[in-house]
């Protein structure tokens, strides 16, 4: 390891400078990167000297890198070298160098590198978004004999999820809600959270807004906005805005997300927006043995929306 030390920002603490690094050479006349390299010691600073020696000896400049450096020298300038990252092992530097050459800075574009680098066959090339065997994650193999679905259905049954769904439906009906399922052949079918994937749920319509109560074998229900066809109208949008206003500045409802139905996502999350504008979802999760908070949240939404229509 190098004996060179660098300060970490304090007056009395130093650490060793890692020996291997990845660097770039830039043209100072325009700031453009034309070479990515891996080195140690002062390797990044040697390139201009190499070209000068070749010119003095009368050797023809064959490489694109040397020709580019000569163009810079002819302007009475020097190529600028910038270390991008340092590593304790050479193999790590090789890996990052290859990623930068092939994916970040485009080997086939403005770079003058003669080779793509170590392990380049395992690095996606700049601008290439096709499926690449040996690089992309293989598609999950699913059986079509019902095994996957049956396994999830068995898990839901064993956890008591079906009984919980019936209990929630009965209680909501008792509280004068009108919960509905995801019957085949209806517009609601596309919004089913997916029994085959291990999820159960039901839609709870409140005025012009449909809410989704859903849960997995964990039996911890959560609530979101079901962006059903019935919810996609101005009255529903106004109702959601009314809920946001009523709940205060720290409560927001996300834009439609997840799988698209008629070009819109199937549900909206509750959450908050931070000062930097970033939305963070906050899922209300309810205990299966104490669902009063779930029923109260839905009742609160009903009261809020009722006040809008009053």
Coordinates of C-alpha atoms in Angstrom, one line a residue:
X1 CA 0.0 0.0 0.0
X2 CA 1.2 3.5 -0.8
X3 CA 3.0 5.5 2.0
X4 CA 1.3 8.6 0.9
X5 CA -1.2 9.9 3.5
X6 CA -4.1 12.3 3.3
X7 CA -6.0 14.1 5.9
X8 CA -9.6 13.2 6.6
X9 CA -10.4 16.8 7.5
X10 CA -9.0 17.0 11.0
X11 CA -5.5 18.2 12.1
X12 CA -4.4 15.0 13.7
X13 CA -5.9 12.1 11.8
X14 CA -4.6 10.7 8.6
X15 CA -5.2 7.5 6.5
X16 CA -3.2 5.8 3.8
X17 CA -3.9 6.7 0.2
X18 CA -5.3 3.6 -1.5
X19 CA -2.9 2.4 -4.2
X20 CA -5.1 1.7 -7.2
X21 CA -7.3 4.2 -8.9
X22 CA -9.4 4.9 -11.9
X23 CA -8.9 8.2 -13.7
X24 CA -10.0 10.2 -16.7
X25 CA -8.1 12.5 -19.1
X26 CA -9.9 15.6 -20.4
X27 CA -9.2 18.1 -23.0
X28 CA -8.8 21.4 -21.1
X29 CA -10.0 23.4 -24.1
X30 CA -13.5 22.0 -23.8
X31 CA -13.5 19.9 -20.7
X32 CA -14.5 16.7 -22.6
X33 CA -13.4 13.3 -21.4
X34 CA -11.4 11.4 -24.0
X35 CA -9.8 8.6 -22.0
X36 CA -10.5 6.4 -19.0
X37 CA -7.7 4.5 -17.3
X38 CA -6.6 2.5 -14.3
X39 CA -3.3 3.2 -12.6
X40 CA -1.2 3.6 -9.5
X41 CA 1.4 6.1 -8.4
X42 CA 1.7 8.9 -11.0
X43 CA 0.5 6.9 -14.0
X44 CA -2.3 9.3 -14.8
X45 CA 0.3 12.1 -15.3
X46 CA 2.6 10.1 -17.7
X47 CA 0.6 10.3 -21.0
X48 CA 1.7 13.7 -22.2
X49 CA 5.4 12.8 -21.5
X50 CA 5.0 9.6 -23.5
X51 CA 3.7 11.5 -26.5
X52 CA 6.6 14.0 -26.3
X53 CA 9.1 11.2 -26.2
X54 CA 7.5 9.6 -29.3
X55 CA 7.6 12.9 -31.1
X56 CA 11.3 13.5 -30.3
X57 CA 12.2 10.0 -31.5
X58 CA 10.3 10.5 -34.7
X59 CA 8.0 7.5 -33.9
X60 CA 4.6 7.6 -35.7
X61 CA 1.6 8.2 -33.4
X62 CA -0.7 5.3 -34.1
X63 CA -3.1 5.3 -31.2
X64 CA -6.2 7.6 -31.0
X65 CA -5.2 8.6 -27.5
X66 CA -1.7 9.7 -28.6
X67 CA -3.1 11.7 -31.5
X68 CA -5.6 13.4 -29.3
X69 CA -2.9 14.4 -26.8
X70 CA -0.8 15.7 -29.6
X71 CA -3.7 18.0 -30.7
X72 CA -3.8 19.3 -27.1
X73 CA -0.1 19.8 -26.9
X74 CA -0.2 21.7 -30.2
X75 CA -2.4 24.2 -28.5
X76 CA 0.2 24.7 -25.8
X77 CA -2.0 22.9 -23.4
X78 CA -1.7 19.8 -21.2
X79 CA -4.3 17.1 -20.9
X80 CA -6.0 17.2 -17.4
X81 CA -6.0 14.1 -15.3
X82 CA -8.7 13.5 -12.6
X83 CA -8.8 10.6 -10.3
X84 CA -12.4 9.3 -10.0
X85 CA -12.0 6.7 -7.3
X86 CA -9.4 4.8 -5.4
X87 CA -9.3 1.1 -4.4
X88 CA -7.3 -1.3 -2.2
X89 CA -7.3 -4.0 -4.8
X90 CA -6.4 -3.8 -8.5
X91 CA -9.3 -6.1 -9.5
X92 CA -11.8 -3.5 -8.1
X93 CA -10.2 -0.7 -10.1
X94 CA -10.3 -2.9 -13.3
X95 CA -14.0 -3.5 -12.7
X96 CA -14.9 0.2 -12.3
X97 CA -12.7 1.2 -15.3
X98 CA -14.6 -1.3 -17.5
X99 CA -18.0 0.1 -16.4
X100 CA -16.9 3.6 -17.1
X101 CA -15.4 2.8 -20.5
X102 CA -18.4 0.8 -21.7
X103 CA -21.5 2.2 -20.0
X104 CA -20.7 5.6 -18.6
X105 CA -18.6 7.3 -21.2
X106 CA -19.3 5.2 -24.4
X107 CA -16.3 3.3 -25.8
X108 CA -17.7 3.7 -29.3
X109 CA -18.2 7.4 -28.9
X110 CA -15.7 10.1 -27.8
X111 CA -13.3 7.9 -25.9
X112 CA -9.8 7.0 -27.4
X113 CA -9.4 3.8 -25.4
X114 CA -7.9 1.0 -27.5
X115 CA -9.7 -1.8 -25.5
X116 CA -12.9 -2.1 -23.5
X117 CA -11.2 -3.2 -20.3
X118 CA -11.2 -6.3 -18.1
X119 CA -14.5 -8.2 -17.9
X120 CA -16.1 -5.9 -20.5
X121 CA -18.2 -8.8 -21.8
X122 CA -20.1 -8.6 -18.5
X123 CA -20.7 -4.8 -18.8
X124 CA -23.7 -3.2 -20.6
X125 CA -22.6 -0.9 -23.3
X126 CA -23.7 2.7 -23.5
X127 CA -27.2 3.2 -24.9
X128 CA -27.8 -0.6 -25.3
X129 CA -31.1 -1.4 -23.5
X130 CA -31.9 -4.7 -25.1
X131 CA -32.1 -7.9 -23.0
X132 CA -28.6 -9.2 -22.6
X133 CA -28.0 -12.8 -21.7
X134 CA -25.3 -13.1 -19.1
X135 CA -26.0 -9.7 -17.8
X136 CA -29.7 -9.2 -17.2
X137 CA -31.6 -11.0 -14.4
X138 CA -33.2 -14.1 -15.9
X139 CA -36.9 -14.1 -16.1
X140 CA -38.5 -15.9 -13.2
X141 CA -39.6 -19.3 -14.3
X142 CA -43.3 -19.9 -13.3
X143 CA -45.0 -23.2 -13.6
X144 CA -48.4 -23.2 -15.4
X145 CA -49.8 -26.2 -13.6
X146 CA -51.3 -24.2 -10.8
X147 CA -48.6 -24.9 -8.3
X148 CA -47.7 -21.3 -7.7
X149 CA -51.3 -20.2 -7.2
X150 CA -52.1 -23.3 -5.0
X151 CA -49.2 -22.6 -2.8
X152 CA -50.3 -19.0 -2.2
X153 CA -54.0 -20.0 -1.7
X154 CA -52.9 -22.6 0.9
X155 CA -50.8 -20.0 2.7
X156 CA -53.8 -17.6 2.8
X157 CA -56.1 -20.3 4.1
X158 CA -53.6 -21.5 6.8
X159 CA -53.2 -18.0 8.1
X160 CA -56.9 -17.4 8.4
X161 CA -56.8 -14.6 5.7
X162 CA -60.1 -15.8 4.1
X163 CA -61.9 -15.7 7.5
X164 CA -60.4 -12.2 8.1
X165 CA -61.8 -11.0 4.8
X166 CA -65.3 -12.2 5.7
X167 CA -65.1 -10.6 9.1
X168 CA -64.1 -7.3 7.6
X169 CA -66.8 -7.4 5.0
X170 CA -69.5 -8.2 7.6
X171 CA -68.4 -5.4 9.9
X172 CA -68.2 -2.8 7.1
X173 CA -71.7 -3.9 5.9
X174 CA -72.9 -3.5 9.5
X175 CA -71.5 0.0 9.6
X176 CA -73.5 0.8 6.4
X177 CA -70.6 0.6 4.0
X178 CA -71.1 -1.3 0.8
X179 CA -67.9 -3.3 0.2
X180 CA -67.6 -5.2 -3.0
X181 CA -65.3 -7.8 -4.4
X182 CA -63.6 -8.2 -7.8
X183 CA -66.1 -10.2 -9.8
X184 CA -65.1 -11.6 -13.2
X185 CA -66.5 -9.7 -16.1
X186 CA -66.7 -6.4 -14.2
X187 CA -64.5 -3.3 -14.4
X188 CA -63.3 -4.0 -10.8
X189 CA -61.6 -7.2 -11.9
X190 CA -58.4 -5.4 -12.9
X191 CA -58.0 -4.0 -9.4
X192 CA -58.0 -7.3 -7.6
X193 CA -54.7 -7.4 -5.5
X194 CA -54.3 -11.0 -6.6
X195 CA -55.2 -14.2 -4.8
X196 CA -52.8 -16.1 -7.1
X197 CA -50.0 -13.8 -5.8
X198 CA -51.0 -14.2 -2.2
X199 CA -53.2 -11.1 -1.7
X200 CA -56.8 -10.6 -0.7
X201 CA -58.9 -7.5 -0.7
X202 CA -62.1 -5.6 -1.3
X203 CA -63.3 -2.2 -2.5
X204 CA -65.0 0.2 -0.1
X205 CA -66.9 2.9 -2.1
X206 CA -67.4 6.2 -0.2
X207 CA -69.3 8.8 -2.2
X208 CA -67.3 9.2 -5.5
X209 CA -64.1 7.5 -4.2
X210 CA -63.2 3.8 -4.1
X211 CA -60.9 2.7 -1.3
X212 CA -58.9 -0.6 -1.3
X213 CA -58.5 -2.7 1.8
X214 CA -55.9 -5.4 1.1
X215 CA -53.6 -7.8 2.9
X216 CA -51.5 -10.9 2.5
X217 CA -51.0 -14.0 4.6
X218 CA -49.6 -11.7 7.3
X219 CA -53.3 -10.6 7.9
X220 CA -52.3 -7.0 8.5
X221 CA -54.7 -4.9 6.4
X222 CA -53.8 -1.6 4.8
X223 CA -55.8 1.0 3.0
X224 CA -55.1 2.9 -0.2
X225 CA -57.2 4.6 -2.9
X226 CA -58.4 2.2 -5.5
X227 CA -58.1 4.1 -8.8
X228 CA -61.0 2.2 -10.3
X229 CA -62.9 3.4 -13.4
X230 CA -65.6 4.7 -11.0
X231 CA -63.0 6.9 -9.2
X232 CA -61.6 8.5 -12.4
X233 CA -63.9 11.5 -12.6
X234 CA -63.7 15.1 -11.5
X235 CA -66.0 14.5 -8.5
X236 CA -63.6 11.9 -7.2
X237 CA -60.6 14.1 -7.8
X238 CA -62.3 16.9 -6.0
X239 CA -63.1 14.5 -3.1
X240 CA -59.5 13.4 -2.8
X241 CA -58.3 17.0 -2.8
X242 CA -60.9 17.7 0.0
X243 CA -59.5 14.9 2.0
X244 CA -55.9 16.3 1.6
X245 CA -57.1 19.7 2.7
X246 CA -59.0 18.4 5.7
X247 CA -56.1 16.2 6.9
X248 CA -53.6 19.0 6.7
X249 CA -50.3 19.8 5.0
X250 CA -48.6 16.6 6.1
X251 CA -51.1 14.3 4.4
X252 CA -51.0 13.8 0.6
X253 CA -52.3 11.2 -1.8
X254 CA -49.9 10.0 -4.5
X255 CA -50.6 9.9 -8.3
X256 CA -51.9 6.6 -9.7
X257 CA -49.2 3.9 -9.7
X258 CA -48.4 0.2 -10.3
X259 CA -50.0 -1.8 -13.1
X260 CA -51.7 0.3 -15.7
X261 CA -55.4 0.0 -16.5
X262 CA -56.7 2.4 -19.2
X263 CA -53.3 4.1 -19.1
X264 CA -53.5 4.9 -15.3
X265 CA -52.1 3.1 -12.3
X266 CA -54.4 0.9 -10.2
X267 CA -54.0 2.6 -6.8
X268 CA -52.8 5.7 -4.9
X269 CA -50.8 5.7 -1.7
X270 CA -51.2 7.9 1.3
X271 CA -48.1 9.7 2.4
X272 CA -46.4 13.1 2.9
X273 CA -44.3 15.5 0.9
X274 CA -41.1 16.8 2.3
X275 CA -39.7 20.3 1.8
X276 CA -37.6 19.0 -1.1
X277 CA -40.7 17.9 -2.9
X278 CA -40.1 14.2 -2.4
X279 CA -43.2 12.1 -1.7
X280 CA -42.9 9.3 0.8
X281 CA -45.7 6.7 1.1
X282 CA -47.0 6.0 4.6
X283 CA -49.1 2.9 4.6
X284 CA -51.6 2.6 7.4
X285 CA -51.2 -1.0 8.7
X286 CA -53.8 -2.5 11.1
X287 CA -53.5 -5.4 13.5
X288 CA -55.9 -8.3 12.7
X289 CA -57.0 -8.6 16.4
X290 CA -57.9 -4.9 16.7
X291 CA -59.5 -3.5 13.5
X292 CA -61.3 -0.7 15.1
X293 CA -58.7 1.7 13.8
X294 CA -59.3 0.5 10.2
X295 CA -63.0 1.0 10.5
X296 CA -62.5 4.4 12.1
X297 CA -60.2 5.6 9.2
X298 CA -62.8 4.6 6.7
X299 CA -65.5 6.3 8.8
X300 CA -63.4 9.4 9.0
X301 CA -63.1 9.5 5.2
X302 CA -66.8 9.1 4.9
X303 CA -67.4 12.0 7.3
X304 CA -64.9 14.2 5.4
X305 CA -66.4 13.4 2.0
X306 CA -69.9 13.9 3.4
X307 CA -69.0 17.3 4.7
X308 CA -68.0 18.2 1.1
X309 CA -71.4 17.1 -0.3
X310 CA -73.3 18.8 2.6

